[in-house]
Amino acid sequence: MSSTRDSPALPGEPAALDPRLRTAIDASVGWCEDLCALHGVGSVISRGLWNAAGTPPPLHPDAVVVEPGVTAERVEERLTGREHAGVKDSFATLDLSSAGLQLLFSATWIHRRPAAAPVHAADDAGGNRWTLVRTEEQLAEWTALHDTTAVLLPALLQRGHFAVLAREVEGRIVAGAVARLGSGAVDVSNTYAVEGHRLDWTELADAVAALFPARPLVGYQRGADLQAALAGGFESVGDLRVWIR
């Protein structure tokens, strides 16, 4: 008979990882994997570390720490020969300065419990709404506002587990986000709002749930965006750091 235990880990045994944090990290790795594939770049996961086999897309890391216990030496080994590199330390435990990297920013993993699809997630009383970006022309407008023209390529629109979302007011995009369905969770990333507008995270979560109901939402944020996400029903579940060389 098998059993589960909630007691602390035994000496020498790794502590159990918060499943919410595990889901968020795995979703982020899935995103990097898909974006690299979109740009024709392969990738490898070995000894707790994901890394792109070639130059990753702009704004994306060369390596992501997938498991706790990965050392700075192991990361440095994977970056051999790369003059420019980025690393996502998913557990915020590494000092990569000895490898010639500097800290770019610190952030917080977030998680929102599953919710059923709202009945009227897309529209408000004024006719303003979240819509799906479906055409290359719409995507070009969206990415120009978010400076991701060279990152989110048109072929992304042909992948069913991705949804590029735009918040429109009087026919003009004022906010955006990308939702990616993974193994039982939805990664919410690339969030933004144009000047004079703010991103309502409760409203965004409803729009995502309308597409992918009854699944947890995950991602990471920092600063004012983090506070807005927490106010919108997300929980902080861990810290991360991004380093660059």
Short mmCIF file of C-alpha atoms in Angstrom, two decimals:
data_model
loop_
_atom_site.label_atom_id
_atom_site.label_comp_id
_atom_site.label_asym_id
_atom_site.label_seq_id
_atom_site.Cartn_x
_atom_site.Cartn_y
_atom_site.Cartn_z
CA MET A 1 0.00 0.00 0.00
CA SER A 2 1.39 3.39 -0.95
CA SER A 3 1.00 6.47 1.21
CA THR A 4 1.83 10.15 1.14
CA ARG A 5 3.39 12.19 3.92
CA ASP A 6 3.36 15.88 4.72
CA SER A 7 6.22 15.74 7.21
CA PRO A 8 9.50 17.62 6.59
CA ALA A 9 12.11 16.03 4.38
CA LEU A 10 14.53 13.63 6.03
CA PRO A 11 18.19 14.68 6.42
CA GLY A 12 19.86 14.63 3.02
CA GLU A 13 16.52 14.41 1.21
CA PRO A 14 15.49 17.39 -0.95
CA ALA A 15 12.56 19.37 0.42
CA ALA A 16 9.31 19.04 -1.48
CA LEU A 17 8.75 21.83 -3.98
CA ASP A 18 5.56 23.85 -3.75
CA PRO A 19 3.46 22.38 -6.60
CA ARG A 20 2.32 25.89 -7.56
CA LEU A 21 5.94 26.93 -8.02
CA ARG A 22 6.69 23.72 -9.93
CA THR A 23 3.80 24.48 -12.30
CA ALA A 24 4.95 28.05 -12.89
CA ILE A 25 8.55 27.07 -13.62
CA ASP A 26 7.56 24.23 -15.94
CA ALA A 27 5.20 26.55 -17.83
CA SER A 28 8.01 29.06 -18.28
CA VAL A 29 10.30 26.33 -19.62
CA GLY A 30 7.55 25.29 -22.03
CA TRP A 31 7.26 28.87 -23.24
CA CYS A 32 11.02 29.10 -23.89
CA GLU A 33 10.93 25.75 -25.68
CA ASP A 34 8.08 26.85 -27.95
CA LEU A 35 9.54 30.27 -28.73
CA CYS A 36 12.90 28.74 -29.61
CA ALA A 37 11.15 26.25 -31.89
CA LEU A 38 9.24 29.13 -33.50
CA HIS A 39 12.62 30.67 -34.37
CA GLY A 40 14.15 27.38 -35.54
CA VAL A 41 16.33 26.92 -32.46
CA GLY A 42 16.61 23.59 -30.67
CA SER A 43 17.02 23.10 -26.93
CA VAL A 44 18.18 20.61 -24.31
CA ILE A 45 17.25 19.74 -20.72
CA SER A 46 20.03 18.02 -18.81
CA ARG A 47 20.98 17.81 -15.13
CA GLY A 48 18.29 20.24 -14.05
CA LEU A 49 19.09 22.94 -16.59
CA TRP A 50 17.30 23.91 -19.81
CA ASN A 51 19.34 25.64 -22.47
CA ALA A 52 18.89 26.78 -26.04
CA ALA A 53 21.06 24.89 -28.51
CA GLY A 54 21.68 28.09 -30.46
CA THR A 55 21.01 31.79 -30.11
CA PRO A 56 17.56 32.20 -28.50
CA PRO A 57 14.98 34.73 -29.68
CA PRO A 58 15.43 38.32 -28.47
CA LEU A 59 14.40 38.89 -24.83
CA HIS A 60 14.70 35.17 -24.04
CA PRO A 61 17.26 33.35 -21.90
CA ASP A 62 19.98 31.01 -23.06
CA ALA A 63 19.44 28.88 -19.96
CA VAL A 64 16.74 28.28 -17.34
CA VAL A 65 17.31 26.57 -14.01
CA VAL A 66 14.62 23.86 -13.85
CA GLU A 67 15.52 22.04 -10.62
CA PRO A 68 16.80 23.27 -7.25
CA GLY A 69 20.38 22.34 -6.57
CA VAL A 70 21.79 23.42 -9.93
CA THR A 71 25.15 25.10 -9.29
CA ALA A 72 26.63 28.27 -10.75
CA GLU A 73 29.46 26.13 -12.14
CA ARG A 74 26.99 24.00 -14.08
CA VAL A 75 25.35 27.11 -15.53
CA GLU A 76 28.72 28.57 -16.48
CA GLU A 77 29.65 25.32 -18.21
CA ARG A 78 26.52 25.49 -20.38
CA LEU A 79 27.32 29.09 -21.39
CA THR A 80 30.84 28.30 -22.61
CA GLY A 81 31.55 30.11 -25.86
CA ARG A 82 28.60 32.52 -25.57
CA GLU A 83 29.74 36.12 -25.49
CA HIS A 84 26.22 37.32 -24.77
CA ALA A 85 23.91 35.24 -22.60
CA GLY A 86 20.89 35.37 -20.34
CA VAL A 87 19.99 33.05 -17.48
CA LYS A 88 16.73 32.65 -15.58
CA ASP A 89 17.53 31.44 -12.07
CA SER A 90 14.11 30.02 -11.20
CA PHE A 91 14.86 29.75 -7.48
CA ALA A 92 16.84 32.98 -6.94
CA THR A 93 19.66 31.10 -5.24
CA LEU A 94 22.64 31.53 -7.57
CA ASP A 95 25.38 34.13 -7.73
CA LEU A 96 26.46 34.15 -11.37
CA SER A 97 28.78 37.14 -11.16
CA SER A 98 31.83 34.85 -11.27
CA ALA A 99 30.64 33.70 -14.70
CA GLY A 100 30.73 37.28 -15.95
CA LEU A 101 26.99 37.87 -15.63
CA GLN A 102 25.22 40.71 -13.86
CA LEU A 103 21.79 40.76 -12.27
CA LEU A 104 19.22 42.25 -14.65
CA PHE A 105 16.18 42.04 -12.37
CA SER A 106 14.47 40.07 -9.61
CA ALA A 107 10.83 38.99 -9.91
CA THR A 108 8.17 36.84 -8.29
CA TRP A 109 6.43 33.73 -9.58
CA ILE A 110 2.63 34.06 -9.40
CA HIS A 111 -0.21 31.54 -9.41
CA ARG A 112 -3.99 31.91 -9.59
CA ARG A 113 -6.29 29.07 -8.67
CA PRO A 114 -8.52 27.58 -11.39
CA ALA A 115 -11.77 29.34 -12.09
CA ALA A 116 -14.73 28.42 -14.26
CA ALA A 117 -15.22 30.39 -17.45
CA PRO A 118 -17.14 33.61 -16.77
CA VAL A 119 -20.30 34.11 -18.81
CA HIS A 120 -19.34 37.55 -20.10
CA ALA A 121 -15.57 37.68 -19.94
CA ALA A 122 -14.84 39.63 -23.10
CA ASP A 123 -17.06 42.72 -23.01
CA ASP A 124 -17.85 45.47 -20.54
CA ALA A 125 -20.83 47.81 -20.50
CA GLY A 126 -19.11 50.32 -22.77
CA GLY A 127 -18.39 47.82 -25.53
CA ASN A 128 -14.69 47.73 -24.71
CA ARG A 129 -13.39 44.19 -24.84
CA TRP A 130 -10.60 41.66 -24.87
CA THR A 131 -10.24 40.06 -28.29
CA LEU A 132 -8.08 37.41 -29.88
CA VAL A 133 -5.41 38.62 -32.27
CA ARG A 134 -6.03 36.56 -35.41
CA THR A 135 -4.30 38.24 -38.36
CA GLU A 136 -0.73 39.25 -39.15
CA GLU A 137 -1.85 42.87 -39.39
CA GLN A 138 -3.35 42.78 -35.90
CA LEU A 139 -0.25 41.06 -34.55
CA ALA A 140 1.98 43.72 -36.12
CA GLU A 141 -0.01 46.43 -34.33
CA TRP A 142 0.13 44.47 -31.05
CA THR A 143 3.87 43.77 -31.16
CA ALA A 144 4.71 47.34 -32.18
CA LEU A 145 3.12 48.52 -28.93
CA HIS A 146 5.06 45.93 -26.92
CA ASP A 147 8.39 46.01 -28.82
CA THR A 148 8.21 42.29 -29.63
CA THR A 149 7.99 42.46 -33.43
CA ALA A 150 11.09 40.28 -33.84
CA VAL A 151 9.98 37.89 -31.09
CA LEU A 152 6.32 36.94 -31.55
CA LEU A 153 6.37 35.91 -35.19
CA PRO A 154 3.18 35.49 -37.30
CA ALA A 155 3.49 31.68 -37.23
CA LEU A 156 2.56 31.87 -33.54
CA LEU A 157 -1.02 32.58 -34.63
CA GLN A 158 -1.18 29.08 -36.13
CA ARG A 159 -0.50 27.36 -32.81
CA GLY A 160 -3.70 26.46 -31.03
CA HIS A 161 -2.27 26.44 -27.50
CA PHE A 162 -1.27 30.10 -27.80
CA ALA A 163 -3.69 33.01 -27.53
CA VAL A 164 -2.53 36.56 -28.18
CA LEU A 165 -5.02 38.79 -26.38
CA ALA A 166 -5.70 42.48 -26.95
CA ARG A 167 -7.80 44.84 -24.83
CA GLU A 168 -9.50 47.31 -27.12
CA VAL A 169 -11.10 50.64 -26.37
CA GLU A 170 -12.98 52.22 -29.27
CA GLY A 171 -11.17 49.95 -31.70
CA ARG A 172 -7.68 50.76 -30.41
CA ILE A 173 -5.42 48.33 -28.55
CA VAL A 174 -4.65 49.64 -25.07
CA ALA A 175 -3.39 46.47 -23.35
CA GLY A 176 -2.20 43.01 -24.25
CA ALA A 177 -1.12 39.61 -22.97
CA VAL A 178 -0.24 36.16 -24.26
CA ALA A 179 -1.77 33.00 -22.79
CA ARG A 180 -0.10 29.65 -23.44
CA LEU A 181 -1.83 26.40 -22.52
CA GLY A 182 0.58 23.79 -21.20
CA SER A 183 0.03 20.56 -19.28
CA GLY A 184 -2.95 21.57 -17.19
CA ALA A 185 -1.91 25.19 -16.61
CA VAL A 186 -1.95 28.46 -18.55
CA ASP A 187 1.13 30.68 -18.64
CA VAL A 188 0.22 34.38 -18.81
CA SER A 189 3.05 36.56 -20.09
CA ASN A 190 3.99 39.55 -22.24
CA THR A 191 1.48 41.70 -20.39
CA TYR A 192 1.42 45.43 -21.06
CA ALA A 193 -0.76 48.53 -21.11
CA VAL A 194 -0.21 51.67 -23.18
CA GLU A 195 0.27 55.05 -21.56
CA GLY A 196 -2.91 56.35 -19.95
CA HIS A 197 -4.34 52.87 -19.37
CA ARG A 198 -3.81 50.12 -16.83
CA LEU A 199 -4.06 46.36 -17.07
CA ASP A 200 -6.91 44.99 -14.95
CA TRP A 201 -5.66 41.57 -13.84
CA THR A 202 -9.06 40.34 -12.70
CA GLU A 203 -10.49 41.19 -16.09
CA LEU A 204 -7.52 39.58 -17.86
CA ALA A 205 -7.88 36.40 -15.80
CA ASP A 206 -11.55 36.23 -16.77
CA ALA A 207 -10.66 36.63 -20.44
CA VAL A 208 -8.08 33.82 -20.22
CA ALA A 209 -10.52 31.60 -18.32
CA ALA A 210 -13.06 32.10 -21.10
CA LEU A 211 -10.55 30.45 -23.46
CA PHE A 212 -9.04 27.90 -21.07
CA PRO A 213 -11.49 27.34 -18.19
CA ALA A 214 -10.84 25.52 -14.93
CA ARG A 215 -7.04 25.74 -15.15
CA PRO A 216 -4.55 27.53 -12.90
CA LEU A 217 -2.89 30.63 -14.31
CA VAL A 218 0.83 31.17 -13.75
CA GLY A 219 3.59 33.58 -14.67
CA TYR A 220 5.97 36.04 -13.06
CA GLN A 221 5.87 39.77 -12.46
CA ARG A 222 7.67 42.51 -10.56
CA GLY A 223 7.10 46.00 -9.22
CA ALA A 224 3.74 47.66 -9.82
CA ASP A 225 2.71 44.86 -12.19
CA LEU A 226 3.23 42.32 -9.42
CA GLN A 227 1.11 44.32 -7.02
CA ALA A 228 -1.64 44.60 -9.65
CA ALA A 229 -1.55 40.85 -10.26
CA LEU A 230 -1.78 40.09 -6.53
CA ALA A 231 -4.73 42.46 -6.26
CA GLY A 232 -6.30 40.54 -9.15
CA GLY A 233 -6.36 37.23 -7.32
CA PHE A 234 -2.86 35.87 -7.96
CA GLU A 235 -0.58 34.59 -5.19
CA SER A 236 3.18 34.89 -4.94
CA VAL A 237 4.78 31.44 -4.84
CA GLY A 238 8.53 32.05 -5.15
CA ASP A 239 11.32 34.30 -6.32
CA LEU A 240 13.45 34.30 -9.45
CA ARG A 241 16.33 36.29 -10.87
CA VAL A 242 17.41 37.02 -14.42
CA TRP A 243 21.11 37.47 -15.17
CA ILE A 244 22.76 38.71 -18.38
CA ARG A 245 26.22 38.82 -19.91
#
